[in-house]
Amino acid sequence: MNRLLPIMACVFSWQLNAATIATINTEWLWDHVSPHEGRVVGTEDGNRPPPTEVEYRSELKLIAKKITDLDADIVSLLEIEGEHIAKELTSLLPEYQYVFKKSRDTFTSQDIAILTKYRVIDGTVSTNPKTYAISTETKKQVRPSKVLAVGLMDGDDSYYVVATHLISKRHNSKKKDAKRVAQAEAIRKAVIKNQPKYDRVIVMGDMNDTPESATLASLMGSNDSAPNLVQWASAEDYSYVYRGKQQLIDHVLVDSGVTNADFYNVDMPGEVSDHRISVLSFD
């Protein structure tokens, strides 16, 4: 379902290489080895038992196969236990390397990794620790606890890639909504700072919010004068089902220089994740 975005192209965009980008919420991809990271999996006061070794190895193989089938160039992995998970998964994917930095989420200890076929630009891996926004509810500084940014090179083409997992809507409130928007605003600030240095900008992950939300408006640049990011998904696309309602909460946003793209979702086995993979391919 190719859709053309009129007029917004940069004049050089036709020269850039095609790419396929995917974001995968792995739904608590923890290993079988105790002790476990965080306070949720495999703990007395947590509510998630750890997988068996057979279950863990099976999940790794299934995710690796999905990535291989997609032939994705850049993949964000959300809700992994730590760097060792990214390392083990990458061992099944010889074309890829991984990018990792520990998240600030000490309760769940969920981390993010980026897998890529592209070259990592030295010194660009960051969690943007000094970039924050102010919550309209609490008036306090906010930054995402789970975010990972990196600069990549594909030949002569450069990419600024941000993967994130924004605060959930579990026990949602005005305070949590405001925090989620502030997290998005903090990411947007990092994008504005870095966008001039790169040919392409990708922001992806589980935003825990839908395309029409204030969260997505902030991420895409509706509230500032800097170049916007673009959402290629249609109203029929969805990545998660909540109480029977299909919702798109896993997003892949791209700079407006992309003028020909295809967004779609790919089912995941239920034993691996309750999210579908969100994929963006562009020429």
PDB file of C-alpha atoms in Angstrom:
ATOM      1  CA  MET A   1       0.000   0.000   0.000  1.00  0.00           C
ATOM      2  CA  ASN A   2       2.430   2.630  -1.231  1.00  0.00           C
ATOM      3  CA  ARG A   3       1.406   6.173  -0.466  1.00  0.00           C
ATOM      4  CA  LEU A   4       3.060   9.248  -1.937  1.00  0.00           C
ATOM      5  CA  LEU A   5       3.789  12.248   0.227  1.00  0.00           C
ATOM      6  CA  PRO A   6       3.629  15.332  -2.016  1.00  0.00           C
ATOM      7  CA  ILE A   7       5.993  18.292  -2.126  1.00  0.00           C
ATOM      8  CA  MET A   8       7.710  17.624   1.245  1.00  0.00           C
ATOM      9  CA  ALA A   9      10.758  15.894  -0.251  1.00  0.00           C
ATOM     10  CA  CYS A  10      14.281  17.149   0.135  1.00  0.00           C
ATOM     11  CA  VAL A  11      15.780  17.606  -3.314  1.00  0.00           C
ATOM     12  CA  PHE A  12      18.485  15.012  -2.600  1.00  0.00           C
ATOM     13  CA  SER A  13      16.238  12.319  -1.102  1.00  0.00           C
ATOM     14  CA  TRP A  14      16.134  10.260  -4.295  1.00  0.00           C
ATOM     15  CA  GLN A  15      19.873   9.629  -3.912  1.00  0.00           C
ATOM     16  CA  LEU A  16      19.556   7.881  -0.534  1.00  0.00           C
ATOM     17  CA  ASN A  17      19.446   4.118  -0.218  1.00  0.00           C
ATOM     18  CA  ALA A  18      16.261   2.174   0.453  1.00  0.00           C
ATOM     19  CA  ALA A  19      15.791   0.829   3.986  1.00  0.00           C
ATOM     20  CA  THR A  20      13.511  -1.313   6.120  1.00  0.00           C
ATOM     21  CA  ILE A  21      13.001  -0.318   9.749  1.00  0.00           C
ATOM     22  CA  ALA A  22      11.213  -2.403  12.399  1.00  0.00           C
ATOM     23  CA  THR A  23      10.317  -2.018  16.045  1.00  0.00           C
ATOM     24  CA  ILE A  24       9.597  -5.075  18.197  1.00  0.00           C
ATOM     25  CA  ASN A  25       8.138  -5.054  21.692  1.00  0.00           C
ATOM     26  CA  THR A  26       9.378  -8.454  22.883  1.00  0.00           C
ATOM     27  CA  GLU A  27       7.062  -8.519  25.941  1.00  0.00           C
ATOM     28  CA  TRP A  28       9.536  -9.232  28.723  1.00  0.00           C
ATOM     29  CA  LEU A  29      12.311 -11.080  26.902  1.00  0.00           C
ATOM     30  CA  TRP A  30      14.136 -12.375  29.974  1.00  0.00           C
ATOM     31  CA  ASP A  31      16.426 -15.377  30.122  1.00  0.00           C
ATOM     32  CA  HIS A  32      16.155 -18.433  32.379  1.00  0.00           C
ATOM     33  CA  VAL A  33      19.178 -17.694  34.590  1.00  0.00           C
ATOM     34  CA  SER A  34      18.690 -16.415  38.155  1.00  0.00           C
ATOM     35  CA  PRO A  35      18.993 -13.853  39.624  1.00  0.00           C
ATOM     36  CA  HIS A  36      16.953 -11.705  37.269  1.00  0.00           C
ATOM     37  CA  GLU A  37      17.090  -7.994  36.563  1.00  0.00           C
ATOM     38  CA  GLY A  38      14.408  -5.761  38.079  1.00  0.00           C
ATOM     39  CA  ARG A  39      11.603  -6.403  40.547  1.00  0.00           C
ATOM     40  CA  VAL A  40       8.989  -8.017  38.294  1.00  0.00           C
ATOM     41  CA  VAL A  41      10.369 -11.209  36.735  1.00  0.00           C
ATOM     42  CA  GLY A  42      11.316 -14.095  39.005  1.00  0.00           C
ATOM     43  CA  THR A  43      10.863 -12.236  42.290  1.00  0.00           C
ATOM     44  CA  GLU A  44       8.612 -12.917  45.272  1.00  0.00           C
ATOM     45  CA  ASP A  45       6.723  -9.645  44.880  1.00  0.00           C
ATOM     46  CA  GLY A  46       6.761  -9.750  41.069  1.00  0.00           C
ATOM     47  CA  ASN A  47       4.010 -11.272  38.937  1.00  0.00           C
ATOM     48  CA  ARG A  48       5.970 -12.800  36.057  1.00  0.00           C
ATOM     49  CA  PRO A  49       7.701 -16.175  36.282  1.00  0.00           C
ATOM     50  CA  PRO A  50      10.942 -16.459  34.309  1.00  0.00           C
ATOM     51  CA  PRO A  51      10.972 -18.651  31.201  1.00  0.00           C
ATOM     52  CA  THR A  52      12.513 -22.077  31.116  1.00  0.00           C
ATOM     53  CA  GLU A  53      15.687 -22.454  29.078  1.00  0.00           C
ATOM     54  CA  VAL A  54      13.702 -24.171  26.321  1.00  0.00           C
ATOM     55  CA  GLU A  55      11.162 -21.324  26.249  1.00  0.00           C
ATOM     56  CA  TYR A  56      13.897 -18.678  26.203  1.00  0.00           C
ATOM     57  CA  ARG A  57      15.857 -20.311  23.382  1.00  0.00           C
ATOM     58  CA  SER A  58      12.648 -20.764  21.410  1.00  0.00           C
ATOM     59  CA  GLU A  59      11.752 -17.070  21.785  1.00  0.00           C
ATOM     60  CA  LEU A  60      15.198 -16.009  20.590  1.00  0.00           C
ATOM     61  CA  LYS A  61      14.922 -18.212  17.503  1.00  0.00           C
ATOM     62  CA  LEU A  62      11.421 -16.984  16.684  1.00  0.00           C
ATOM     63  CA  ILE A  63      12.427 -13.320  16.960  1.00  0.00           C
ATOM     64  CA  ALA A  64      15.583 -13.937  14.915  1.00  0.00           C
ATOM     65  CA  LYS A  65      13.488 -15.574  12.199  1.00  0.00           C
ATOM     66  CA  LYS A  66      11.090 -12.622  12.099  1.00  0.00           C
ATOM     67  CA  ILE A  67      13.995 -10.208  11.691  1.00  0.00           C
ATOM     68  CA  THR A  68      15.540 -12.384   8.980  1.00  0.00           C
ATOM     69  CA  ASP A  69      12.228 -12.698   7.132  1.00  0.00           C
ATOM     70  CA  LEU A  70      11.767  -8.919   7.229  1.00  0.00           C
ATOM     71  CA  ASP A  71      15.341  -8.367   6.053  1.00  0.00           C
ATOM     72  CA  ALA A  72      15.243  -5.260   8.232  1.00  0.00           C
ATOM     73  CA  ASP A  73      18.193  -2.882   8.211  1.00  0.00           C
ATOM     74  CA  ILE A  74      17.486  -1.339  11.621  1.00  0.00           C
ATOM     75  CA  VAL A  75      15.492  -3.017  14.407  1.00  0.00           C
ATOM     76  CA  SER A  76      14.606  -1.732  17.860  1.00  0.00           C
ATOM     77  CA  LEU A  77      14.073  -4.342  20.572  1.00  0.00           C
ATOM     78  CA  LEU A  78      12.007  -3.259  23.558  1.00  0.00           C
ATOM     79  CA  GLU A  79      11.491  -4.951  26.935  1.00  0.00           C
ATOM     80  CA  ILE A  80      14.682  -7.003  27.033  1.00  0.00           C
ATOM     81  CA  GLU A  81      16.405  -7.944  30.284  1.00  0.00           C
ATOM     82  CA  GLY A  82      19.830  -6.578  29.452  1.00  0.00           C
ATOM     83  CA  GLU A  83      22.758  -6.463  27.084  1.00  0.00           C
ATOM     84  CA  HIS A  84      23.247 -10.230  27.257  1.00  0.00           C
ATOM     85  CA  ILE A  85      19.868 -10.697  25.535  1.00  0.00           C
ATOM     86  CA  ALA A  86      20.895  -8.458  22.636  1.00  0.00           C
ATOM     87  CA  LYS A  87      24.224 -10.271  22.410  1.00  0.00           C
ATOM     88  CA  GLU A  88      22.625 -13.727  22.311  1.00  0.00           C
ATOM     89  CA  LEU A  89      20.029 -12.681  19.747  1.00  0.00           C
ATOM     90  CA  THR A  90      22.675 -11.089  17.543  1.00  0.00           C
ATOM     91  CA  SER A  91      24.662 -14.344  17.640  1.00  0.00           C
ATOM     92  CA  LEU A  92      21.771 -15.835  15.638  1.00  0.00           C
ATOM     93  CA  LEU A  93      21.914 -12.946  13.150  1.00  0.00           C
ATOM     94  CA  PRO A  94      25.440 -12.774  11.702  1.00  0.00           C
ATOM     95  CA  GLU A  95      24.642  -9.771   9.469  1.00  0.00           C
ATOM     96  CA  TYR A  96      23.771  -7.597  12.470  1.00  0.00           C
ATOM     97  CA  GLN A  97      25.506  -5.815  15.304  1.00  0.00           C
ATOM     98  CA  TYR A  98      23.764  -4.437  18.372  1.00  0.00           C
ATOM     99  CA  VAL A  99      23.762  -1.088  20.139  1.00  0.00           C
ATOM    100  CA  PHE A 100      22.990  -0.975  23.860  1.00  0.00           C
ATOM    101  CA  LYS A 101      23.028   1.262  26.908  1.00  0.00           C
ATOM    102  CA  LYS A 102      21.402   0.417  30.233  1.00  0.00           C
ATOM    103  CA  SER A 103      18.046   2.115  30.833  1.00  0.00           C
ATOM    104  CA  ARG A 104      17.146   4.124  33.940  1.00  0.00           C
ATOM    105  CA  ASP A 105      14.102   1.944  34.692  1.00  0.00           C
ATOM    106  CA  THR A 106      15.202   0.278  37.924  1.00  0.00           C
ATOM    107  CA  PHE A 107      11.774  -1.193  38.762  1.00  0.00           C
ATOM    108  CA  THR A 108      11.086  -3.263  35.645  1.00  0.00           C
ATOM    109  CA  SER A 109      14.716  -3.125  34.427  1.00  0.00           C
ATOM    110  CA  GLN A 110      13.385  -3.275  30.874  1.00  0.00           C
ATOM    111  CA  ASP A 111      16.048  -2.265  28.384  1.00  0.00           C
ATOM    112  CA  ILE A 112      16.228  -1.288  24.719  1.00  0.00           C
ATOM    113  CA  ALA A 113      18.665  -2.478  22.068  1.00  0.00           C
ATOM    114  CA  ILE A 114      19.052  -1.518  18.433  1.00  0.00           C
ATOM    115  CA  LEU A 115      20.144  -4.170  15.937  1.00  0.00           C
ATOM    116  CA  THR A 116      21.489  -2.991  12.612  1.00  0.00           C
ATOM    117  CA  LYS A 117      23.317  -3.965   9.442  1.00  0.00           C
ATOM    118  CA  TYR A 118      24.741  -0.444   9.241  1.00  0.00           C
ATOM    119  CA  ARG A 119      27.950   0.975  10.668  1.00  0.00           C
ATOM    120  CA  VAL A 120      27.687   2.622  14.077  1.00  0.00           C
ATOM    121  CA  ILE A 121      29.197   6.109  14.167  1.00  0.00           C
ATOM    122  CA  ASP A 122      31.728   6.316  16.986  1.00  0.00           C
ATOM    123  CA  GLY A 123      30.636   8.330  20.003  1.00  0.00           C
ATOM    124  CA  THR A 124      26.956   8.589  19.057  1.00  0.00           C
ATOM    125  CA  VAL A 125      25.373   5.956  21.325  1.00  0.00           C
ATOM    126  CA  SER A 126      23.389   7.834  23.972  1.00  0.00           C
ATOM    127  CA  THR A 127      20.390   7.837  26.279  1.00  0.00           C
ATOM    128  CA  ASN A 128      20.238  11.646  25.942  1.00  0.00           C
ATOM    129  CA  PRO A 129      20.726  12.113  29.697  1.00  0.00           C
ATOM    130  CA  LYS A 130      20.682  15.914  29.587  1.00  0.00           C
ATOM    131  CA  THR A 131      17.550  16.307  27.469  1.00  0.00           C
ATOM    132  CA  TYR A 132      14.307  16.798  29.370  1.00  0.00           C
ATOM    133  CA  ALA A 133      10.934  18.566  29.284  1.00  0.00           C
ATOM    134  CA  ILE A 134       8.569  19.898  31.946  1.00  0.00           C
ATOM    135  CA  SER A 135       5.364  18.082  32.898  1.00  0.00           C
ATOM    136  CA  THR A 136       2.311  20.331  32.687  1.00  0.00           C
ATOM    137  CA  GLU A 137       0.840  18.535  35.717  1.00  0.00           C
ATOM    138  CA  THR A 138       3.754  18.292  38.167  1.00  0.00           C
ATOM    139  CA  LYS A 139       5.913  21.127  36.755  1.00  0.00           C
ATOM    140  CA  LYS A 140       8.888  18.792  37.218  1.00  0.00           C
ATOM    141  CA  GLN A 141      11.625  17.834  34.778  1.00  0.00           C
ATOM    142  CA  VAL A 142      10.858  14.664  32.803  1.00  0.00           C
ATOM    143  CA  ARG A 143      12.927  12.510  30.489  1.00  0.00           C
ATOM    144  CA  PRO A 144      12.276   9.001  29.203  1.00  0.00           C
ATOM    145  CA  SER A 145      13.602   6.219  31.404  1.00  0.00           C
ATOM    146  CA  LYS A 146      13.852   3.949  28.354  1.00  0.00           C
ATOM    147  CA  VAL A 147      15.416   5.599  25.317  1.00  0.00           C
ATOM    148  CA  LEU A 148      18.394   4.817  23.100  1.00  0.00           C
ATOM    149  CA  ALA A 149      19.833   6.975  20.322  1.00  0.00           C
ATOM    150  CA  VAL A 150      22.597   6.296  17.810  1.00  0.00           C
ATOM    151  CA  GLY A 151      24.070   7.593  14.576  1.00  0.00           C
ATOM    152  CA  LEU A 152      24.432   5.061  11.752  1.00  0.00           C
ATOM    153  CA  MET A 153      26.031   5.037   8.305  1.00  0.00           C
ATOM    154  CA  ASP A 154      24.875   3.088   5.253  1.00  0.00           C
ATOM    155  CA  GLY A 155      27.514   3.873   2.675  1.00  0.00           C
ATOM    156  CA  ASP A 156      27.355   7.663   2.412  1.00  0.00           C
ATOM    157  CA  ASP A 157      23.868   7.868   3.979  1.00  0.00           C
ATOM    158  CA  SER A 158      23.634   8.879   7.636  1.00  0.00           C
ATOM    159  CA  TYR A 159      20.817   8.066  10.058  1.00  0.00           C
ATOM    160  CA  TYR A 160      19.905   9.475  13.453  1.00  0.00           C
ATOM    161  CA  VAL A 161      17.913   6.715  15.135  1.00  0.00           C
ATOM    162  CA  VAL A 162      15.976   6.964  18.389  1.00  0.00           C
ATOM    163  CA  ALA A 163      14.230   3.988  19.979  1.00  0.00           C
ATOM    164  CA  THR A 164      12.040   4.501  23.021  1.00  0.00           C
ATOM    165  CA  HIS A 165       9.402   2.976  25.268  1.00  0.00           C
ATOM    166  CA  LEU A 166       7.257   5.669  26.852  1.00  0.00           C
ATOM    167  CA  ILE A 167       5.393   5.347  30.140  1.00  0.00           C
ATOM    168  CA  SER A 168       2.496   2.904  30.042  1.00  0.00           C
ATOM    169  CA  LYS A 169      -1.204   3.623  30.445  1.00  0.00           C
ATOM    170  CA  ARG A 170      -1.607   1.079  33.215  1.00  0.00           C
ATOM    171  CA  HIS A 171      -3.507   2.833  36.029  1.00  0.00           C
ATOM    172  CA  ASN A 172      -3.550   5.857  33.747  1.00  0.00           C
ATOM    173  CA  SER A 173      -4.163   9.400  34.994  1.00  0.00           C
ATOM    174  CA  LYS A 174      -3.750  13.017  33.926  1.00  0.00           C
ATOM    175  CA  LYS A 175      -0.359  12.943  35.626  1.00  0.00           C
ATOM    176  CA  LYS A 176       0.777   9.944  33.569  1.00  0.00           C
ATOM    177  CA  ASP A 177      -0.605  11.437  30.349  1.00  0.00           C
ATOM    178  CA  ALA A 178       1.324  14.645  31.008  1.00  0.00           C
ATOM    179  CA  LYS A 179       4.477  12.685  31.791  1.00  0.00           C
ATOM    180  CA  ARG A 180       4.169  10.722  28.534  1.00  0.00           C
ATOM    181  CA  VAL A 181       3.816  13.945  26.539  1.00  0.00           C
ATOM    182  CA  ALA A 182       6.806  15.445  28.355  1.00  0.00           C
ATOM    183  CA  GLN A 183       8.851  12.337  27.545  1.00  0.00           C
ATOM    184  CA  ALA A 184       7.916  12.819  23.893  1.00  0.00           C
ATOM    185  CA  GLU A 185       8.891  16.496  24.074  1.00  0.00           C
ATOM    186  CA  ALA A 186      12.297  15.537  25.496  1.00  0.00           C
ATOM    187  CA  ILE A 187      12.875  13.157  22.585  1.00  0.00           C
ATOM    188  CA  ARG A 188      11.759  15.847  20.162  1.00  0.00           C
ATOM    189  CA  LYS A 189      14.373  18.223  21.594  1.00  0.00           C
ATOM    190  CA  ALA A 190      17.091  15.635  20.947  1.00  0.00           C
ATOM    191  CA  VAL A 191      15.822  15.166  17.390  1.00  0.00           C
ATOM    192  CA  ILE A 192      15.841  18.915  16.703  1.00  0.00           C
ATOM    193  CA  LYS A 193      19.410  19.152  18.001  1.00  0.00           C
ATOM    194  CA  ASN A 194      20.694  16.246  15.921  1.00  0.00           C
ATOM    195  CA  GLN A 195      18.581  16.365  12.750  1.00  0.00           C
ATOM    196  CA  PRO A 196      20.828  18.856  10.869  1.00  0.00           C
ATOM    197  CA  LYS A 197      23.772  16.439  11.152  1.00  0.00           C
ATOM    198  CA  TYR A 198      22.060  13.526   9.381  1.00  0.00           C
ATOM    199  CA  ASP A 199      20.374  12.630   6.098  1.00  0.00           C
ATOM    200  CA  ARG A 200      17.634  10.589   7.763  1.00  0.00           C
ATOM    201  CA  VAL A 201      15.872  10.648  11.136  1.00  0.00           C
ATOM    202  CA  ILE A 202      14.013   7.647  12.565  1.00  0.00           C
ATOM    203  CA  VAL A 203      12.059   7.715  15.842  1.00  0.00           C
ATOM    204  CA  MET A 204      10.465   4.409  16.760  1.00  0.00           C
ATOM    205  CA  GLY A 205       9.202   2.277  19.594  1.00  0.00           C
ATOM    206  CA  ASP A 206       6.265   1.664  21.889  1.00  0.00           C
ATOM    207  CA  MET A 207       4.827   5.117  22.549  1.00  0.00           C
ATOM    208  CA  ASN A 208       1.855   3.748  24.503  1.00  0.00           C
ATOM    209  CA  ASP A 209      -0.269   6.212  22.570  1.00  0.00           C
ATOM    210  CA  THR A 210      -2.119   6.422  19.270  1.00  0.00           C
ATOM    211  CA  PRO A 211      -1.486   8.484  16.103  1.00  0.00           C
ATOM    212  CA  GLU A 212      -3.973  11.218  16.993  1.00  0.00           C
ATOM    213  CA  SER A 213      -2.629  11.721  20.539  1.00  0.00           C
ATOM    214  CA  ALA A 214      -0.788  14.689  22.015  1.00  0.00           C
ATOM    215  CA  THR A 215       2.171  12.359  22.537  1.00  0.00           C
ATOM    216  CA  LEU A 216       2.527  11.663  18.815  1.00  0.00           C
ATOM    217  CA  ALA A 217       1.896  15.307  17.954  1.00  0.00           C
ATOM    218  CA  SER A 218       4.869  16.268  20.122  1.00  0.00           C
ATOM    219  CA  LEU A 219       7.104  13.562  18.665  1.00  0.00           C
ATOM    220  CA  MET A 220       6.266  14.554  15.099  1.00  0.00           C
ATOM    221  CA  GLY A 221       6.882  18.258  15.672  1.00  0.00           C
ATOM    222  CA  SER A 222       3.383  19.704  15.570  1.00  0.00           C
ATOM    223  CA  ASN A 223       4.262  22.091  18.399  1.00  0.00           C
ATOM    224  CA  ASP A 224       7.488  23.558  17.000  1.00  0.00           C
ATOM    225  CA  SER A 225       8.872  25.091  13.817  1.00  0.00           C
ATOM    226  CA  ALA A 226      11.593  22.488  13.141  1.00  0.00           C
ATOM    227  CA  PRO A 227      11.160  19.976  10.281  1.00  0.00           C
ATOM    228  CA  ASN A 228       8.377  17.513  11.042  1.00  0.00           C
ATOM    229  CA  LEU A 229       8.541  13.752  11.247  1.00  0.00           C
ATOM    230  CA  VAL A 230       6.001  11.768   9.239  1.00  0.00           C
ATOM    231  CA  GLN A 231       3.666   8.925  10.197  1.00  0.00           C
ATOM    232  CA  TRP A 232       3.032   6.575   7.242  1.00  0.00           C
ATOM    233  CA  ALA A 233       0.554   4.278   8.987  1.00  0.00           C
ATOM    234  CA  SER A 234      -3.093   4.202   7.917  1.00  0.00           C
ATOM    235  CA  ALA A 235      -6.203   4.086  10.080  1.00  0.00           C
ATOM    236  CA  GLU A 236      -6.398   0.311   9.553  1.00  0.00           C
ATOM    237  CA  ASP A 237      -2.925  -0.421  10.932  1.00  0.00           C
ATOM    238  CA  TYR A 238      -2.603  -1.695  14.502  1.00  0.00           C
ATOM    239  CA  SER A 239       0.082  -3.177  16.734  1.00  0.00           C
ATOM    240  CA  TYR A 240      -1.810  -4.014  19.935  1.00  0.00           C
ATOM    241  CA  VAL A 241      -5.272  -5.133  20.993  1.00  0.00           C
ATOM    242  CA  TYR A 242      -6.579  -3.808  24.315  1.00  0.00           C
ATOM    243  CA  ARG A 243      -9.950  -5.047  25.554  1.00  0.00           C
ATOM    244  CA  GLY A 244     -10.860  -6.030  22.022  1.00  0.00           C
ATOM    245  CA  LYS A 245      -9.896  -2.672  20.509  1.00  0.00           C
ATOM    246  CA  GLN A 246      -7.164  -2.567  17.864  1.00  0.00           C
ATOM    247  CA  GLN A 247      -4.671   0.236  18.466  1.00  0.00           C
ATOM    248  CA  LEU A 248      -1.465   1.446  16.865  1.00  0.00           C
ATOM    249  CA  ILE A 249       0.904   2.209  19.745  1.00  0.00           C
ATOM    250  CA  ASP A 250       4.165   0.925  18.229  1.00  0.00           C
ATOM    251  CA  HIS A 251       5.321   3.548  15.752  1.00  0.00           C
ATOM    252  CA  VAL A 252       8.041   4.191  13.170  1.00  0.00           C
ATOM    253  CA  LEU A 253       8.324   7.884  12.358  1.00  0.00           C
ATOM    254  CA  VAL A 254      10.629   9.236   9.663  1.00  0.00           C
ATOM    255  CA  ASP A 255      11.758  12.614   8.371  1.00  0.00           C
ATOM    256  CA  SER A 256       9.702  14.270   5.661  1.00  0.00           C
ATOM    257  CA  GLY A 257      12.390  13.678   3.052  1.00  0.00           C
ATOM    258  CA  VAL A 258      10.961  10.179   2.620  1.00  0.00           C
ATOM    259  CA  THR A 259       8.390  10.418  -0.174  1.00  0.00           C
ATOM    260  CA  ASN A 260       7.602   6.787  -0.963  1.00  0.00           C
ATOM    261  CA  ALA A 261       7.098   4.372   1.916  1.00  0.00           C
ATOM    262  CA  ASP A 262       5.102   1.374   3.049  1.00  0.00           C
ATOM    263  CA  PHE A 263       4.056   0.854   6.662  1.00  0.00           C
ATOM    264  CA  TYR A 264       2.699  -2.475   7.845  1.00  0.00           C
ATOM    265  CA  ASN A 265       2.410  -4.736  10.866  1.00  0.00           C
ATOM    266  CA  VAL A 266       3.539  -8.330  11.258  1.00  0.00           C
ATOM    267  CA  ASP A 267       1.979 -10.794  13.687  1.00  0.00           C
ATOM    268  CA  MET A 268       4.073 -12.300  16.468  1.00  0.00           C
ATOM    269  CA  PRO A 269       3.393 -15.712  18.034  1.00  0.00           C
ATOM    270  CA  GLY A 270       1.377 -15.255  21.214  1.00  0.00           C
ATOM    271  CA  GLU A 271       3.986 -17.048  23.283  1.00  0.00           C
ATOM    272  CA  VAL A 272       6.563 -14.445  22.232  1.00  0.00           C
ATOM    273  CA  SER A 273       4.712 -11.116  22.419  1.00  0.00           C
ATOM    274  CA  ASP A 274       1.270  -9.552  22.638  1.00  0.00           C
ATOM    275  CA  HIS A 275       2.427  -6.807  20.247  1.00  0.00           C
ATOM    276  CA  ARG A 276       2.672  -6.954  16.478  1.00  0.00           C
ATOM    277  CA  ILE A 277       5.848  -5.757  14.800  1.00  0.00           C
ATOM    278  CA  SER A 278       5.641  -2.319  13.191  1.00  0.00           C
ATOM    279  CA  VAL A 279       7.620  -2.006   9.952  1.00  0.00           C
ATOM    280  CA  LEU A 280       8.432   0.881   7.629  1.00  0.00           C
ATOM    281  CA  SER A 281      10.088   0.278   4.258  1.00  0.00           C
ATOM    282  CA  PHE A 282      11.044   3.197   2.045  1.00  0.00           C
ATOM    283  CA  ASP A 283      12.832   3.794  -1.242  1.00  0.00           C
TER     284      ASP A 283
END
